[in-house]
Amino acid sequence: MQQRALGRTGRSVSAIGLGTWQLGADWGAVTEEDAIAVLAASVDEGVTLFDTADVYGDGRSESIIGRFLAARPGHGITVATKMGRRLAQEPENYTPENFRAWTDRSRANLGVDTLDLVQLHCPPTAVIEDDATYDALDALVADGAIAAYGVSVETTAQALAAIARPNVTNVQIIFNPFRLKPLDDLLPAAEAAGVAIFARVPLASGLLSGKYTATTTFAADDHRTYNRHGEAFDRGETFSGVDFETGVAAAQELADAVPDGVSLPAATLAWIASRPGVTSVIPGARNVRQAESNAAAAALLEGGFDLAAFDRAVHDVYDRDLRAAIHPHW
């Protein structure tokens, strides 16, 4: 597993990390036993980055990770959590007092004195552009509550505003074969600034697993049911904002372009991780098989797979089938 520099922190994180939204809620039920097994399988495969948030299962994801890591002293895992969605996402709620309360809660959930990395969780643009935001985050670093901070964003414009800040460690953004806009300006700018990029929703909420058909359904408590059109939060977080049927057809085209012996999700994760400027890709996993499959994609970065050919297929499908379907503000 490749290990890559985490911005200017002096830490390194794996090219394929693990997103843990599914260990909290919104993807259907995952038992704590299964969650621990996913974490263990990921670590065994060389994963050194867990991405979580204080609202995933109202802290359940953080707490499970905390218990898992407490049993593995010297684990070498970087835990990136997020804050800012425990209240309405309105600029007036992003105060130093709330930052302190949110980070204190995450520290308790994770069982640590200092959080490795805290990311603002898709805040309003006004918060990203406000000097006071970074003053408050710098104060938390100075106090030892957090070691570093970054911003999770919805748009490339927000990302560019964040990386202009001198102490931002990373930006997290949706990036996959259905969402190519970060390739244009963001990835080169982040690389030049020494800011890490975490690519989230890399498999487009499972569309790029290649296993769905137009008739596939999901549980009522799964965001792929209740947020398909952005009813609960930003539409881009579900299927990358692509119409489900359009995405299923596009995924099939990409699957047809992958050679025998290579799965579409592995090809997708390797392609994302191979793009200059990407530090880590953070797919989720609900079971050990998925965790092992995700991590195994790292082997494709070392050769034996024609990434250039897959890149051509990605751009062909995107330009022909998806460009017009993506909401312009992303």
PDB file of C-alpha atoms in Angstrom, residues 90-287:
ATOM      1  CA  GLU A  90     -25.867  28.495   9.022  1.00  0.00           C
ATOM      2  CA  PRO A  91     -22.834  30.800   9.330  1.00  0.00           C
ATOM      3  CA  GLU A  92     -23.805  32.052  12.783  1.00  0.00           C
ATOM      4  CA  ASN A  93     -23.454  28.528  14.196  1.00  0.00           C
ATOM      5  CA  TYR A  94     -19.760  28.259  13.286  1.00  0.00           C
ATOM      6  CA  THR A  95     -18.460  29.878  16.469  1.00  0.00           C
ATOM      7  CA  PRO A  96     -15.341  29.217  18.563  1.00  0.00           C
ATOM      8  CA  GLU A  97     -17.587  27.941  21.359  1.00  0.00           C
ATOM      9  CA  ASN A  98     -19.299  25.426  19.104  1.00  0.00           C
ATOM     10  CA  PHE A  99     -15.988  24.366  17.574  1.00  0.00           C
ATOM     11  CA  ARG A 100     -14.725  23.664  21.089  1.00  0.00           C
ATOM     12  CA  ALA A 101     -17.838  21.712  22.070  1.00  0.00           C
ATOM     13  CA  TRP A 102     -17.829  19.655  18.893  1.00  0.00           C
ATOM     14  CA  THR A 103     -14.134  18.767  19.109  1.00  0.00           C
ATOM     15  CA  ASP A 104     -14.434  17.929  22.812  1.00  0.00           C
ATOM     16  CA  ARG A 105     -17.236  15.503  21.981  1.00  0.00           C
ATOM     17  CA  SER A 106     -15.174  13.884  19.223  1.00  0.00           C
ATOM     18  CA  ARG A 107     -12.165  13.596  21.520  1.00  0.00           C
ATOM     19  CA  ALA A 108     -14.343  11.764  24.030  1.00  0.00           C
ATOM     20  CA  ASN A 109     -15.835   9.491  21.362  1.00  0.00           C
ATOM     21  CA  LEU A 110     -12.421   8.608  19.972  1.00  0.00           C
ATOM     22  CA  GLY A 111     -10.759   8.403  23.399  1.00  0.00           C
ATOM     23  CA  VAL A 112      -7.911  10.780  22.568  1.00  0.00           C
ATOM     24  CA  ASP A 113      -6.576  14.039  23.946  1.00  0.00           C
ATOM     25  CA  THR A 114      -5.705  15.457  20.516  1.00  0.00           C
ATOM     26  CA  LEU A 115      -7.634  14.780  17.332  1.00  0.00           C
ATOM     27  CA  ASP A 116      -5.351  13.951  14.383  1.00  0.00           C
ATOM     28  CA  LEU A 117      -7.318  15.927  11.813  1.00  0.00           C
ATOM     29  CA  VAL A 118     -10.639  17.769  11.985  1.00  0.00           C
ATOM     30  CA  GLN A 119     -12.431  18.845   8.823  1.00  0.00           C
ATOM     31  CA  LEU A 120     -15.285  21.321   8.635  1.00  0.00           C
ATOM     32  CA  HIS A 121     -18.166  19.237   7.332  1.00  0.00           C
ATOM     33  CA  CYS A 122     -19.334  20.922   4.118  1.00  0.00           C
ATOM     34  CA  PRO A 123     -19.999  24.320   5.687  1.00  0.00           C
ATOM     35  CA  PRO A 124     -21.590  27.264   3.864  1.00  0.00           C
ATOM     36  CA  THR A 125     -19.324  29.196   1.520  1.00  0.00           C
ATOM     37  CA  ALA A 126     -19.427  32.204   3.846  1.00  0.00           C
ATOM     38  CA  VAL A 127     -17.803  30.107   6.577  1.00  0.00           C
ATOM     39  CA  ILE A 128     -15.048  28.907   4.259  1.00  0.00           C
ATOM     40  CA  GLU A 129     -14.277  32.474   3.244  1.00  0.00           C
ATOM     41  CA  ASP A 130     -14.338  33.964   6.777  1.00  0.00           C
ATOM     42  CA  ASP A 131     -11.009  34.786   8.478  1.00  0.00           C
ATOM     43  CA  ALA A 132     -12.649  34.111  11.856  1.00  0.00           C
ATOM     44  CA  THR A 133     -13.137  30.454  10.915  1.00  0.00           C
ATOM     45  CA  TYR A 134      -9.411  29.869  10.644  1.00  0.00           C
ATOM     46  CA  ASP A 135      -8.620  31.941  13.721  1.00  0.00           C
ATOM     47  CA  ALA A 136     -10.866  29.615  15.722  1.00  0.00           C
ATOM     48  CA  LEU A 137      -9.293  26.506  14.197  1.00  0.00           C
ATOM     49  CA  ASP A 138      -5.786  27.834  14.807  1.00  0.00           C
ATOM     50  CA  ALA A 139      -6.730  28.368  18.451  1.00  0.00           C
ATOM     51  CA  LEU A 140      -7.738  24.702  18.759  1.00  0.00           C
ATOM     52  CA  VAL A 141      -4.373  23.673  17.315  1.00  0.00           C
ATOM     53  CA  ALA A 142      -2.559  25.974  19.725  1.00  0.00           C
ATOM     54  CA  ASP A 143      -4.499  24.480  22.653  1.00  0.00           C
ATOM     55  CA  GLY A 144      -3.650  20.923  21.619  1.00  0.00           C
ATOM     56  CA  ALA A 145      -7.258  19.902  21.013  1.00  0.00           C
ATOM     57  CA  ILE A 146      -6.525  19.166  17.354  1.00  0.00           C
ATOM     58  CA  ALA A 147      -3.288  18.538  15.511  1.00  0.00           C
ATOM     59  CA  ALA A 148      -4.431  19.767  12.105  1.00  0.00           C
ATOM     60  CA  TYR A 149      -7.518  20.877  10.226  1.00  0.00           C
ATOM     61  CA  GLY A 150      -9.056  20.814   6.775  1.00  0.00           C
ATOM     62  CA  VAL A 151     -12.335  21.407   4.983  1.00  0.00           C
ATOM     63  CA  SER A 152     -14.793  19.029   3.353  1.00  0.00           C
ATOM     64  CA  VAL A 153     -16.563  20.806   0.500  1.00  0.00           C
ATOM     65  CA  GLU A 154     -19.279  20.395  -2.088  1.00  0.00           C
ATOM     66  CA  THR A 155     -17.859  22.567  -4.897  1.00  0.00           C
ATOM     67  CA  THR A 156     -14.508  23.204  -6.524  1.00  0.00           C
ATOM     68  CA  ALA A 157     -14.890  26.931  -5.866  1.00  0.00           C
ATOM     69  CA  GLN A 158     -15.146  26.222  -2.133  1.00  0.00           C
ATOM     70  CA  ALA A 159     -12.136  23.935  -2.360  1.00  0.00           C
ATOM     71  CA  LEU A 160     -10.013  26.578  -4.051  1.00  0.00           C
ATOM     72  CA  ALA A 161     -10.975  29.092  -1.358  1.00  0.00           C
ATOM     73  CA  ALA A 162      -9.945  26.634   1.360  1.00  0.00           C
ATOM     74  CA  ILE A 163      -6.567  25.694  -0.075  1.00  0.00           C
ATOM     75  CA  ALA A 164      -5.654  29.380  -0.222  1.00  0.00           C
ATOM     76  CA  ARG A 165      -5.532  29.361   3.590  1.00  0.00           C
ATOM     77  CA  PRO A 166      -1.984  28.717   4.831  1.00  0.00           C
ATOM     78  CA  ASN A 167      -2.815  26.247   7.620  1.00  0.00           C
ATOM     79  CA  VAL A 168      -5.362  24.084   5.809  1.00  0.00           C
ATOM     80  CA  THR A 169      -4.021  20.536   5.702  1.00  0.00           C
ATOM     81  CA  ASN A 170      -6.520  18.905   3.383  1.00  0.00           C
ATOM     82  CA  VAL A 171      -9.632  19.328   1.316  1.00  0.00           C
ATOM     83  CA  GLN A 172     -12.155  16.544   0.931  1.00  0.00           C
ATOM     84  CA  ILE A 173     -14.293  16.563  -2.198  1.00  0.00           C
ATOM     85  CA  ILE A 174     -16.410  14.241  -4.323  1.00  0.00           C
ATOM     86  CA  PHE A 175     -14.256  12.932  -7.165  1.00  0.00           C
ATOM     87  CA  ASN A 176     -14.883   9.899  -9.332  1.00  0.00           C
ATOM     88  CA  PRO A 177     -15.493   9.049 -13.020  1.00  0.00           C
ATOM     89  CA  PHE A 178     -18.913  10.703 -12.754  1.00  0.00           C
ATOM     90  CA  ARG A 179     -17.504  13.928 -11.236  1.00  0.00           C
ATOM     91  CA  LEU A 180     -14.429  15.122 -13.138  1.00  0.00           C
ATOM     92  CA  LYS A 181     -14.482  18.855 -12.431  1.00  0.00           C
ATOM     93  CA  PRO A 182     -11.711  18.660  -9.779  1.00  0.00           C
ATOM     94  CA  LEU A 183      -9.303  17.629 -12.539  1.00  0.00           C
ATOM     95  CA  ASP A 184      -9.455  21.046 -14.190  1.00  0.00           C
ATOM     96  CA  ASP A 185      -8.167  23.459 -11.543  1.00  0.00           C
ATOM     97  CA  LEU A 186      -8.407  21.968  -8.072  1.00  0.00           C
ATOM     98  CA  LEU A 187      -5.994  19.062  -8.179  1.00  0.00           C
ATOM     99  CA  PRO A 188      -3.151  21.070  -9.760  1.00  0.00           C
ATOM    100  CA  ALA A 189      -3.719  23.952  -7.318  1.00  0.00           C
ATOM    101  CA  ALA A 190      -3.802  21.677  -4.288  1.00  0.00           C
ATOM    102  CA  GLU A 191      -0.634  19.894  -5.366  1.00  0.00           C
ATOM    103  CA  ALA A 192       1.146  23.227  -5.841  1.00  0.00           C
ATOM    104  CA  ALA A 193      -0.021  24.432  -2.415  1.00  0.00           C
ATOM    105  CA  GLY A 194       0.987  21.260  -0.595  1.00  0.00           C
ATOM    106  CA  VAL A 195      -2.612  20.599   0.448  1.00  0.00           C
ATOM    107  CA  ALA A 196      -3.806  16.994   0.596  1.00  0.00           C
ATOM    108  CA  ILE A 197      -6.912  15.920  -1.315  1.00  0.00           C
ATOM    109  CA  PHE A 198      -9.214  13.187  -0.009  1.00  0.00           C
ATOM    110  CA  ALA A 199     -11.530  11.862  -2.732  1.00  0.00           C
ATOM    111  CA  ARG A 200     -14.868  10.908  -1.225  1.00  0.00           C
ATOM    112  CA  VAL A 201     -17.846   9.087  -2.761  1.00  0.00           C
ATOM    113  CA  PRO A 202     -15.326   7.421  -5.094  1.00  0.00           C
ATOM    114  CA  LEU A 203     -17.708   4.671  -6.172  1.00  0.00           C
ATOM    115  CA  ALA A 204     -20.681   7.038  -6.547  1.00  0.00           C
ATOM    116  CA  SER A 205     -22.593   5.490  -3.637  1.00  0.00           C
ATOM    117  CA  GLY A 206     -22.046   2.027  -5.110  1.00  0.00           C
ATOM    118  CA  LEU A 207     -23.003   2.798  -8.706  1.00  0.00           C
ATOM    119  CA  LEU A 208     -19.415   2.119  -9.734  1.00  0.00           C
ATOM    120  CA  SER A 209     -19.495  -1.291  -8.112  1.00  0.00           C
ATOM    121  CA  GLY A 210     -21.054  -2.374 -11.401  1.00  0.00           C
ATOM    122  CA  LYS A 211     -23.585  -4.494  -9.511  1.00  0.00           C
ATOM    123  CA  TYR A 212     -26.694  -2.332  -9.723  1.00  0.00           C
ATOM    124  CA  THR A 213     -29.415  -2.468 -12.335  1.00  0.00           C
ATOM    125  CA  ALA A 214     -32.178   0.009 -13.060  1.00  0.00           C
ATOM    126  CA  THR A 215     -34.466  -2.034 -10.780  1.00  0.00           C
ATOM    127  CA  THR A 216     -32.139  -2.184  -7.751  1.00  0.00           C
ATOM    128  CA  THR A 217     -33.776  -0.861  -4.578  1.00  0.00           C
ATOM    129  CA  PHE A 218     -32.446   0.139  -1.149  1.00  0.00           C
ATOM    130  CA  ALA A 219     -33.843   0.154   2.378  1.00  0.00           C
ATOM    131  CA  ALA A 220     -35.988   3.075   3.487  1.00  0.00           C
ATOM    132  CA  ASP A 221     -33.313   4.211   5.989  1.00  0.00           C
ATOM    133  CA  ASP A 222     -30.603   4.184   3.304  1.00  0.00           C
ATOM    134  CA  HIS A 223     -29.718   7.624   1.884  1.00  0.00           C
ATOM    135  CA  ARG A 224     -29.750   6.050  -1.570  1.00  0.00           C
ATOM    136  CA  THR A 225     -33.516   5.905  -1.096  1.00  0.00           C
ATOM    137  CA  TYR A 226     -34.376   9.005   0.902  1.00  0.00           C
ATOM    138  CA  ASN A 227     -31.855  11.470  -0.578  1.00  0.00           C
ATOM    139  CA  ARG A 228     -31.891  10.464  -4.225  1.00  0.00           C
ATOM    140  CA  HIS A 229     -33.015  13.924  -5.285  1.00  0.00           C
ATOM    141  CA  GLY A 230     -31.393  15.903  -2.478  1.00  0.00           C
ATOM    142  CA  GLU A 231     -34.356  15.744  -0.105  1.00  0.00           C
ATOM    143  CA  ALA A 232     -32.204  15.531   3.072  1.00  0.00           C
ATOM    144  CA  PHE A 233     -28.809  17.000   2.116  1.00  0.00           C
ATOM    145  CA  ASP A 234     -26.748  17.888  -0.934  1.00  0.00           C
ATOM    146  CA  ARG A 235     -27.766  15.689  -3.842  1.00  0.00           C
ATOM    147  CA  GLY A 236     -24.138  15.199  -4.824  1.00  0.00           C
ATOM    148  CA  GLU A 237     -23.570  12.990  -1.768  1.00  0.00           C
ATOM    149  CA  THR A 238     -25.913  10.361  -3.240  1.00  0.00           C
ATOM    150  CA  PHE A 239     -24.874   8.744  -6.533  1.00  0.00           C
ATOM    151  CA  SER A 240     -22.658  11.823  -7.099  1.00  0.00           C
ATOM    152  CA  GLY A 241     -25.759  13.723  -8.144  1.00  0.00           C
ATOM    153  CA  VAL A 242     -26.230  11.549 -11.241  1.00  0.00           C
ATOM    154  CA  ASP A 243     -29.687  10.237 -12.108  1.00  0.00           C
ATOM    155  CA  PHE A 244     -29.709   6.599 -10.971  1.00  0.00           C
ATOM    156  CA  GLU A 245     -30.693   5.033 -14.285  1.00  0.00           C
ATOM    157  CA  THR A 246     -28.164   7.175 -16.180  1.00  0.00           C
ATOM    158  CA  GLY A 247     -25.472   6.152 -13.707  1.00  0.00           C
ATOM    159  CA  VAL A 248     -26.276   2.456 -14.021  1.00  0.00           C
ATOM    160  CA  ALA A 249     -25.889   2.634 -17.802  1.00  0.00           C
ATOM    161  CA  ALA A 250     -22.643   4.618 -17.569  1.00  0.00           C
ATOM    162  CA  ALA A 251     -21.212   2.175 -15.028  1.00  0.00           C
ATOM    163  CA  GLN A 252     -21.948  -0.698 -17.398  1.00  0.00           C
ATOM    164  CA  GLU A 253     -20.045   1.068 -20.176  1.00  0.00           C
ATOM    165  CA  LEU A 254     -17.033   1.483 -17.880  1.00  0.00           C
ATOM    166  CA  ALA A 255     -17.265  -2.135 -16.734  1.00  0.00           C
ATOM    167  CA  ASP A 256     -17.118  -3.216 -20.377  1.00  0.00           C
ATOM    168  CA  ALA A 257     -13.875  -1.238 -20.748  1.00  0.00           C
ATOM    169  CA  VAL A 258     -12.123  -3.040 -17.886  1.00  0.00           C
ATOM    170  CA  PRO A 259     -10.030  -6.097 -18.798  1.00  0.00           C
ATOM    171  CA  ASP A 260     -10.762  -9.571 -17.475  1.00  0.00           C
ATOM    172  CA  GLY A 261      -9.421 -10.108 -13.987  1.00  0.00           C
ATOM    173  CA  VAL A 262      -9.891  -6.486 -12.890  1.00  0.00           C
ATOM    174  CA  SER A 263     -13.099  -5.347 -11.217  1.00  0.00           C
ATOM    175  CA  LEU A 264     -14.723  -2.018 -11.997  1.00  0.00           C
ATOM    176  CA  PRO A 265     -14.457  -0.752  -8.384  1.00  0.00           C
ATOM    177  CA  ALA A 266     -10.774  -1.665  -8.200  1.00  0.00           C
ATOM    178  CA  ALA A 267     -10.103   0.038 -11.532  1.00  0.00           C
ATOM    179  CA  THR A 268     -12.040   3.104 -10.381  1.00  0.00           C
ATOM    180  CA  LEU A 269     -10.228   3.429  -7.054  1.00  0.00           C
ATOM    181  CA  ALA A 270      -6.837   2.944  -8.700  1.00  0.00           C
ATOM    182  CA  TRP A 271      -7.657   5.520 -11.375  1.00  0.00           C
ATOM    183  CA  ILE A 272      -8.683   8.110  -8.764  1.00  0.00           C
ATOM    184  CA  ALA A 273      -5.623   7.433  -6.619  1.00  0.00           C
ATOM    185  CA  SER A 274      -3.367   7.750  -9.669  1.00  0.00           C
ATOM    186  CA  ARG A 275      -4.512  11.274 -10.533  1.00  0.00           C
ATOM    187  CA  PRO A 276      -1.806  13.828  -9.667  1.00  0.00           C
ATOM    188  CA  GLY A 277      -2.847  15.807  -6.600  1.00  0.00           C
ATOM    189  CA  VAL A 278      -4.957  13.074  -4.984  1.00  0.00           C
ATOM    190  CA  THR A 279      -3.570  11.985  -1.620  1.00  0.00           C
ATOM    191  CA  SER A 280      -6.079   9.338  -0.578  1.00  0.00           C
ATOM    192  CA  VAL A 281      -9.311   7.788  -1.788  1.00  0.00           C
ATOM    193  CA  ILE A 282     -11.797   6.976   0.973  1.00  0.00           C
ATOM    194  CA  PRO A 283     -14.324   4.323  -0.105  1.00  0.00           C
ATOM    195  CA  GLY A 284     -16.641   2.821   2.461  1.00  0.00           C
ATOM    196  CA  ALA A 285     -17.077  -0.854   3.245  1.00  0.00           C
ATOM    197  CA  ARG A 286     -19.915  -2.686   4.982  1.00  0.00           C
ATOM    198  CA  ASN A 287     -18.147  -6.038   5.260  1.00  0.00           C
TER     199      ASN A 287
END
